[in-house]
Tab-separated table of C-alpha atoms in Angstrom:
chain	number	residue	atom	x	y	z
A	123	MET	CA	-215.596	196.614	-40.915
A	124	LEU	CA	-215.249	200.200	-39.655
A	125	ASN	CA	-217.522	201.200	-36.768
A	126	TRP	CA	-218.768	204.614	-35.643
A	127	GLU	CA	-216.221	204.837	-32.803
A	128	GLU	CA	-213.304	204.336	-35.222
A	129	LEU	CA	-214.830	206.853	-37.622
A	130	GLN	CA	-214.974	209.434	-34.840
A	131	GLN	CA	-211.223	209.029	-34.377
A	132	SER	CA	-210.271	209.118	-38.041
A	133	GLN	CA	-212.886	211.201	-39.876
A	134	LEU	CA	-214.701	213.323	-37.277
A	135	VAL	CA	-215.966	215.940	-39.742
A	136	VAL	CA	-217.352	213.217	-42.023
A	137	LEU	CA	-219.069	211.568	-39.058
A	138	GLN	CA	-220.684	214.837	-37.966
A	139	MET	CA	-221.984	215.590	-41.469
A	140	ILE	CA	-223.502	212.127	-41.867
A	141	GLN	CA	-225.049	211.997	-38.396
A	142	ASN	CA	-226.484	215.505	-38.680
A	143	SER	CA	-228.162	214.668	-41.981
A	144	MET	CA	-229.682	211.515	-40.478
A	145	LYS	CA	-230.849	213.155	-37.241
A	146	LYS	CA	-232.489	215.998	-39.170
A	147	LYS	CA	-233.872	213.530	-41.732
A	148	ARG	CA	-232.177	215.425	-44.521
A	149	VAL	CA	-230.335	212.570	-46.178
A	150	ALA	CA	-229.439	213.603	-49.727
A	151	HIS	CA	-230.347	211.481	-52.730
A	152	ALA	CA	-226.712	211.381	-53.875
A	153	TYR	CA	-223.333	211.762	-52.196
A	154	LEU	CA	-219.825	212.051	-53.595
A	155	PHE	CA	-217.159	210.733	-51.212
A	156	GLU	CA	-213.798	212.093	-52.358
A	157	GLY	CA	-210.331	211.816	-50.879
A	158	GLU	CA	-206.995	210.037	-51.099
A	159	LYS	CA	-206.629	206.285	-51.188
A	160	GLY	CA	-206.728	204.725	-47.737
A	161	THR	CA	-209.054	207.289	-46.141
A	162	ARG	CA	-211.664	204.507	-45.793
A	163	LYS	CA	-214.341	206.000	-48.040
A	164	ARG	CA	-215.694	202.595	-48.982
A	165	ASP	CA	-215.935	201.493	-45.349
A	166	VAL	CA	-217.789	204.695	-44.462
A	167	SER	CA	-220.191	204.272	-47.385
A	168	LEU	CA	-221.139	200.800	-46.150
A	169	LEU	CA	-221.480	202.106	-42.589
A	170	PHE	CA	-223.740	204.906	-43.835
A	171	ALA	CA	-225.849	202.467	-45.859
A	172	LYS	CA	-226.142	200.146	-42.888
A	173	SER	CA	-227.399	202.957	-40.655
A	174	ILE	CA	-230.083	203.846	-43.217
A	175	LEU	CA	-231.259	200.263	-43.746
A	176	CYS	CA	-230.964	199.221	-40.090
A	177	GLU	CA	-234.212	198.033	-38.472
A	178	ARG	CA	-233.382	199.554	-35.064
A	179	PRO	CA	-231.036	202.541	-35.511
A	180	GLU	CA	-230.284	204.686	-32.483
A	181	ASN	CA	-229.377	208.344	-33.074
A	182	GLY	CA	-228.459	207.464	-36.635
A	183	VAL	CA	-226.192	204.568	-35.603
A	184	ALA	CA	-226.830	201.025	-36.855
A	185	CYS	CA	-227.640	198.406	-34.201
A	186	GLU	CA	-225.299	195.790	-35.782
A	187	SER	CA	-227.602	192.983	-34.622
A	188	CYS	CA	-230.695	193.133	-36.853
A	189	SER	CA	-231.097	191.080	-40.010
A	190	ASN	CA	-230.326	194.029	-42.300
A	191	CYS	CA	-227.091	194.912	-40.499
A	192	LYS	CA	-225.908	191.319	-40.563
A	193	ARG	CA	-226.680	190.895	-44.249
A	194	ILE	CA	-224.811	194.067	-45.150
A	195	ASN	CA	-221.843	192.865	-43.109
A	196	ASN	CA	-221.982	189.604	-45.064
A	197	GLY	CA	-222.288	191.421	-48.394
A	198	ASN	CA	-225.659	189.977	-49.415
A	199	HIS	CA	-228.348	192.596	-48.731
A	200	PRO	CA	-230.734	192.771	-51.736
A	201	ASP	CA	-231.325	196.522	-51.393
A	202	LEU	CA	-227.666	197.500	-51.353
A	203	HIS	CA	-225.864	197.366	-54.703
A	204	LEU	CA	-222.118	197.807	-55.148
A	205	ILE	CA	-220.778	198.798	-58.580
A	206	GLU	CA	-217.031	198.441	-59.208
A	207	PRO	CA	-214.883	198.690	-62.346
A	208	ASP	CA	-215.172	195.764	-64.724
A	209	GLY	CA	-211.525	195.562	-65.706
A	210	LEU	CA	-210.199	199.108	-66.116
A	211	SER	CA	-213.520	200.924	-66.247
A	212	ILE	CA	-217.172	201.018	-65.218
A	213	LYS	CA	-219.130	200.379	-68.382
A	214	LYS	CA	-222.493	201.625	-69.640
A	215	GLU	CA	-223.984	198.123	-69.344
A	216	GLN	CA	-223.244	198.099	-65.609
A	217	ILE	CA	-225.073	201.401	-65.119
A	218	LYS	CA	-227.975	200.178	-67.285
A	219	ASN	CA	-228.319	197.080	-65.111
A	220	LEU	CA	-228.298	199.364	-62.100
A	221	GLN	CA	-230.992	201.553	-63.617
A	222	ALA	CA	-233.138	198.476	-64.125
A	223	GLU	CA	-232.940	197.923	-60.375
A	224	PHE	CA	-234.090	201.512	-59.772
A	225	THR	CA	-237.510	200.665	-61.158
A	226	LYS	CA	-238.024	197.879	-58.613
A	227	THR	CA	-239.329	198.331	-55.096
A	228	GLY	CA	-236.981	197.612	-52.215
A	229	VAL	CA	-237.050	193.959	-51.194
A	230	GLU	CA	-236.356	194.356	-47.463
A	231	SER	CA	-237.251	198.052	-47.021
A	232	ASN	CA	-238.499	201.129	-48.852
A	233	LYS	CA	-234.950	202.255	-49.498
A	234	LYS	CA	-232.488	201.133	-52.171
A	235	ILE	CA	-228.858	202.237	-51.968
A	236	TYR	CA	-226.233	202.149	-54.715
A	237	ILE	CA	-222.513	202.575	-54.146
A	238	VAL	CA	-220.291	203.284	-57.158
A	239	VAL	CA	-216.643	202.593	-56.291
A	240	HIS	CA	-214.001	204.435	-58.360
A	241	ALA	CA	-216.703	206.558	-59.968
A	242	ASP	CA	-213.974	208.432	-61.887
A	243	LYS	CA	-213.434	205.243	-63.919
A	244	MET	CA	-216.855	205.380	-65.563
A	245	THR	CA	-216.709	205.496	-69.341
A	246	PRO	CA	-218.300	208.652	-70.862
A	247	ASN	CA	-221.404	206.636	-71.799
A	248	ALA	CA	-221.659	205.175	-68.300
A	249	ALA	CA	-221.265	208.617	-66.709
A	250	ASN	CA	-223.993	210.068	-68.924
A	251	SER	CA	-226.296	207.157	-68.073
A	252	LEU	CA	-225.743	207.713	-64.355
A	253	LEU	CA	-226.357	211.415	-64.801
A	254	LYS	CA	-229.914	210.670	-65.963
A	255	PHE	CA	-230.627	208.949	-62.648
A	256	LEU	CA	-229.167	211.831	-60.676
A	257	GLU	CA	-231.272	214.333	-62.660
A	258	GLU	CA	-234.465	212.463	-61.754
A	259	PRO	CA	-233.952	211.393	-58.130
A	260	SER	CA	-236.412	209.116	-56.387
A	261	SER	CA	-237.181	209.533	-52.693
A	262	GLU	CA	-236.627	205.787	-52.282
A	263	THR	CA	-233.135	205.615	-53.749
A	264	MET	CA	-229.761	206.940	-52.673
A	265	ALA	CA	-226.435	206.857	-54.508
A	266	ILE	CA	-222.946	207.106	-53.025
A	267	LEU	CA	-220.135	207.759	-55.500
A	268	ILE	CA	-216.569	207.152	-54.335
A	269	THR	CA	-213.482	208.645	-55.968
A	270	GLU	CA	-209.807	209.386	-55.374
A	271	GLN	CA	-209.718	211.720	-58.381
A	272	VAL	CA	-212.648	214.092	-58.146
A	273	HIS	CA	-211.311	216.180	-61.055
A	274	ARG	CA	-212.194	213.291	-63.379
A	275	ILE	CA	-215.873	213.352	-62.427
A	276	LEU	CA	-218.244	215.211	-64.756
A	277	PRO	CA	-219.092	218.661	-63.329
A	278	THR	CA	-222.762	217.925	-63.996
A	279	ILE	CA	-222.530	214.847	-61.742
A	280	ILE	CA	-220.674	216.748	-59.016
A	281	SER	CA	-223.335	219.483	-59.023
A	282	ARG	CA	-226.043	216.916	-58.287
A	283	CYS	CA	-224.254	215.310	-55.340
A	284	GLN	CA	-223.501	216.402	-51.816
A	285	MET	CA	-219.719	216.230	-51.675
A	286	ILE	CA	-217.999	214.936	-48.539
A	287	SER	CA	-214.214	215.212	-48.422
A	288	PHE	CA	-212.104	212.670	-46.553
A	289	LYS	CA	-208.817	213.893	-45.082
A	290	PRO	CA	-205.665	211.791	-44.700
A	291	LEU	CA	-205.239	210.291	-41.242
A	292	PRO	CA	-202.995	212.307	-38.908
A	293	LYS	CA	-199.829	210.360	-38.118
A	294	GLU	CA	-200.722	209.898	-34.445
A	295	GLN	CA	-204.210	208.574	-35.209
A	296	LEU	CA	-202.897	206.187	-37.853
A	297	GLU	CA	-200.311	204.825	-35.414
A	298	LYS	CA	-203.042	204.332	-32.800
A	299	GLN	CA	-205.249	202.452	-35.256
A	300	LEU	CA	-202.358	200.202	-36.220
A	301	LEU	CA	-201.688	199.432	-32.555
A	302	ASN	CA	-205.383	198.568	-32.155
A	303	GLU	CA	-204.944	196.100	-35.024
A	304	GLY	CA	-202.288	194.329	-32.956
A	305	ILE	CA	-199.365	195.717	-34.975
A	306	HIS	CA	-196.007	195.762	-33.143
A	307	PRO	CA	-195.270	199.314	-31.855
A	308	ASN	CA	-191.947	199.529	-33.752
A	309	LEU	CA	-193.681	198.762	-37.049
A	310	ALA	CA	-196.709	200.949	-36.261
A	311	VAL	CA	-194.643	204.088	-35.700
A	312	LEU	CA	-192.518	203.367	-38.777
A	313	ALA	CA	-195.471	202.727	-41.106
A	314	SER	CA	-197.278	205.866	-39.905
A	315	ASN	CA	-194.210	207.881	-40.909
A	316	LEU	CA	-194.049	206.280	-44.363
A	317	THR	CA	-197.693	206.749	-45.370
A	318	ASN	CA	-200.969	208.300	-44.221
A	319	ASN	CA	-202.867	205.592	-46.101
A	320	TYR	CA	-204.437	203.203	-43.584
A	321	GLU	CA	-204.680	200.259	-45.958
A	322	GLU	CA	-201.110	200.699	-47.170
A	323	ALA	CA	-199.871	201.038	-43.580
A	324	VAL	CA	-201.495	197.739	-42.580
A	325	GLU	CA	-200.039	196.051	-45.667
A	326	ILE	CA	-196.576	197.418	-44.837
A	327	CYS	CA	-196.724	196.130	-41.278
A	328	ARG	CA	-197.858	192.647	-42.277
A	329	ASN	CA	-195.439	192.266	-45.175
A	330	GLU	CA	-192.497	189.971	-44.424
A	331	TRP	CA	-190.537	191.651	-47.232
A	332	PHE	CA	-190.825	194.979	-45.423
A	333	ALA	CA	-189.762	193.528	-42.075
A	334	GLN	CA	-186.628	192.202	-43.775
A	335	ALA	CA	-186.133	195.503	-45.596
A	336	ARG	CA	-186.091	197.338	-42.278
A	337	LEU	CA	-183.350	195.063	-40.959
A	338	ILE	CA	-181.235	195.400	-44.130
A	339	VAL	CA	-181.374	199.210	-44.103
A	340	LEU	CA	-180.517	199.303	-40.392
A	341	LYS	CA	-177.545	197.028	-41.103
A	342	LEU	CA	-176.447	199.260	-43.992
A	343	TYR	CA	-176.411	202.282	-41.677
A	344	GLU	CA	-174.369	200.310	-39.144
A	345	VAL	CA	-171.831	199.338	-41.823
A	346	LEU	CA	-171.688	202.944	-43.075
A	347	GLN	CA	-170.135	203.883	-39.727
A	348	LYS	CA	-167.251	201.457	-40.291
A	349	SER	CA	-165.778	201.637	-43.796
A	350	PRO	CA	-166.624	202.494	-47.417
A	351	PHE	CA	-165.445	199.059	-48.568
A	352	GLN	CA	-167.799	197.158	-46.251
A	353	ALA	CA	-170.689	199.426	-47.279
A	354	MET	CA	-170.032	198.756	-50.974
A	355	VAL	CA	-169.992	195.008	-50.324
A	356	LYS	CA	-173.270	195.363	-48.434
A	357	ILE	CA	-174.830	197.210	-51.376
A	358	GLN	CA	-173.759	194.559	-53.877
A	359	GLU	CA	-174.787	191.611	-51.723
A	360	ASP	CA	-177.786	191.951	-49.396
A	361	PHE	CA	-179.137	195.310	-50.560
A	362	MET	CA	-179.444	194.803	-54.312
A	363	GLN	CA	-180.693	191.253	-53.788
A	364	HIS	CA	-183.624	192.452	-51.676
A	365	PHE	CA	-184.436	195.798	-53.303
A	366	LYS	CA	-184.828	194.841	-56.951
A	367	GLU	CA	-187.607	197.069	-58.213
A	368	LYS	CA	-187.588	200.860	-58.455
A	369	ASP	CA	-190.359	201.293	-55.891
A	370	GLN	CA	-188.545	198.944	-53.501
A	371	ILE	CA	-185.346	200.995	-53.748
A	372	GLU	CA	-187.366	204.146	-53.137
A	373	ARG	CA	-188.784	202.532	-50.002
A	374	ALA	CA	-185.236	201.725	-48.863
A	375	LEU	CA	-184.221	205.359	-49.357
A	376	ASP	CA	-187.245	206.441	-47.321
A	377	LEU	CA	-186.128	204.175	-44.480
A	378	LEU	CA	-182.581	205.509	-44.666
A	379	LEU	CA	-183.886	209.074	-44.581
A	380	LEU	CA	-185.895	208.313	-41.431
A	381	ILE	CA	-182.750	206.974	-39.740
A	382	TYR	CA	-180.988	210.311	-40.223
A	383	LYS	CA	-184.133	212.108	-39.092
A	384	ASP	CA	-183.933	210.111	-35.841
A	385	LEU	CA	-180.286	211.088	-35.372
A	386	LEU	CA	-181.349	214.721	-35.667
A	387	GLN	CA	-184.122	214.190	-33.105
A	388	ILE	CA	-181.582	212.695	-30.672
A	389	GLN	CA	-179.360	215.772	-31.134
A	390	LEU	CA	-182.321	218.009	-30.350
A	391	GLY	CA	-183.268	215.985	-27.267
A	392	LYS	CA	-186.594	214.858	-28.735
A	393	GLU	CA	-186.182	211.106	-28.190
A	394	GLU	CA	-189.936	210.723	-27.624
A	395	HIS	CA	-190.435	211.332	-31.358
A	396	LEU	CA	-188.060	208.612	-32.579
A	397	ILE	CA	-189.210	206.463	-35.494
A	398	PHE	CA	-186.767	203.690	-34.551
A	399	PRO	CA	-187.080	203.794	-30.738
A	400	ASP	CA	-185.413	200.373	-30.382
A	401	GLN	CA	-182.200	201.828	-31.863
A	402	GLN	CA	-181.876	204.803	-29.503
A	403	GLY	CA	-179.162	203.267	-27.322
A	404	LEU	CA	-177.073	202.245	-30.340
A	405	TRP	CA	-177.351	205.585	-32.130
A	406	LYS	CA	-176.978	208.079	-29.308
A	407	SER	CA	-173.175	208.253	-29.423
A	408	ASN	CA	-173.183	208.502	-33.227
A	409	ALA	CA	-175.730	211.305	-33.155
A	410	LEU	CA	-173.745	213.363	-30.668
A	411	GLN	CA	-170.476	212.943	-32.573
A	412	VAL	CA	-171.710	214.254	-35.917
A	413	SER	CA	-172.617	217.870	-36.661
A	414	THR	CA	-176.162	219.000	-37.428
A	415	SER	CA	-174.997	220.374	-40.780
A	416	ARG	CA	-173.528	216.964	-41.691
A	417	LEU	CA	-176.833	215.257	-40.875
A	418	SER	CA	-178.657	217.841	-42.956
A	419	ASN	CA	-176.285	217.241	-45.891
A	420	ASN	CA	-176.799	213.473	-45.637
A	421	MET	CA	-180.580	213.885	-45.702
A	422	THR	CA	-180.251	216.164	-48.732
A	423	SER	CA	-178.099	213.521	-50.459
A	424	ILE	CA	-180.773	210.871	-49.883
A	425	LEU	CA	-183.494	213.149	-51.288
A	426	GLU	CA	-181.279	213.842	-54.309
A	427	ALA	CA	-180.825	210.083	-54.776
A	428	LYS	CA	-184.615	209.682	-54.808
A	429	ARG	CA	-184.867	212.349	-57.495
A	430	LYS	CA	-182.222	210.632	-59.630
A	431	LEU	CA	-183.938	207.279	-59.129
A	432	ASN	CA	-187.154	208.732	-60.540
A	433	ALA	CA	-185.109	210.108	-63.437
A	434	ASN	CA	-184.143	206.489	-64.234
A	435	MET	CA	-180.492	206.626	-63.214
A	436	ASN	CA	-178.819	203.209	-62.868
A	437	SER	CA	-179.839	202.076	-59.389
A	438	GLN	CA	-176.592	200.363	-58.375
A	439	LEU	CA	-174.467	203.315	-59.481
A	440	LEU	CA	-176.838	205.671	-57.689
A	441	LEU	CA	-176.573	203.722	-54.424
A	442	GLU	CA	-172.780	203.464	-54.628
A	443	GLN	CA	-172.516	207.230	-55.111
A	444	LEU	CA	-174.883	207.772	-52.191
A	445	VAL	CA	-172.776	205.551	-49.898
A	446	LEU	CA	-169.679	207.621	-50.680
A	447	ARG	CA	-171.546	210.873	-49.985
A	448	LEU	CA	-172.970	209.601	-46.694
A	449	GLN	CA	-169.463	208.729	-45.558
A	450	GLY	CA	-168.139	212.159	-46.528
């Protein structure tokens, strides 16, 4: 689970807002955590709840050793309730059951905290039921609503919450967090250039399919330097066998685009920014032999291929045309 030190690195503004409200004893009765997927809103909501319910907090930071902290970490604290979609939505019955809990006194403390994950997925009836609670706040209860699509939340609910916005992780911070997770440096730098979503980045790095995808795309680039015939064979054999779905092909095109971006960085003498640092020695001569305009045209061709892919063009035909363009 996320700790305060990690939060300081990834969401400093969020940390400052939460800590200031706790130090000044001005904790709101309802919060709306909004931001893109992977910005760790759920982790922060649990960290916030833990700090409020902790038996021995210090400067608004949970001790991590008391009974309350341990039970929250284990997911079984009676005064912390987590509401998540039942199927595709959060239903009125779920909010009604939650409201029934509002009438009860806290079991372990005076506080009761409710976290609604994917609050934008509440049905209209569920949203209206929750609104009644927000309109009549109790000093002993606190709600945290989490959403990736704040525009789908009722304006009347938004107006009754203190909104805290979560920003995507900067590339450098995401790479650092991945390294702290024990991810190999080559995969960490690559994943941080493919997404700013922490959860997705970790999944990418630990996915054997992706590790193989990286090798296949690197091999395709190598073959592209030799002959059109060999590249076509590569497309029909290894490539299409591994990249079967539309999103997988799009990922392959992203990897190919990053290769040409690295070649451009080598030309500009910015080797410290390489996304494939282990390939520097192999690519240096290639990079210096091709013009900057040619690299730019190749990158444009890859972006055009992505556009055509999303327009549902036949994937094999698209890739064969791309190979011919990349070889000039």
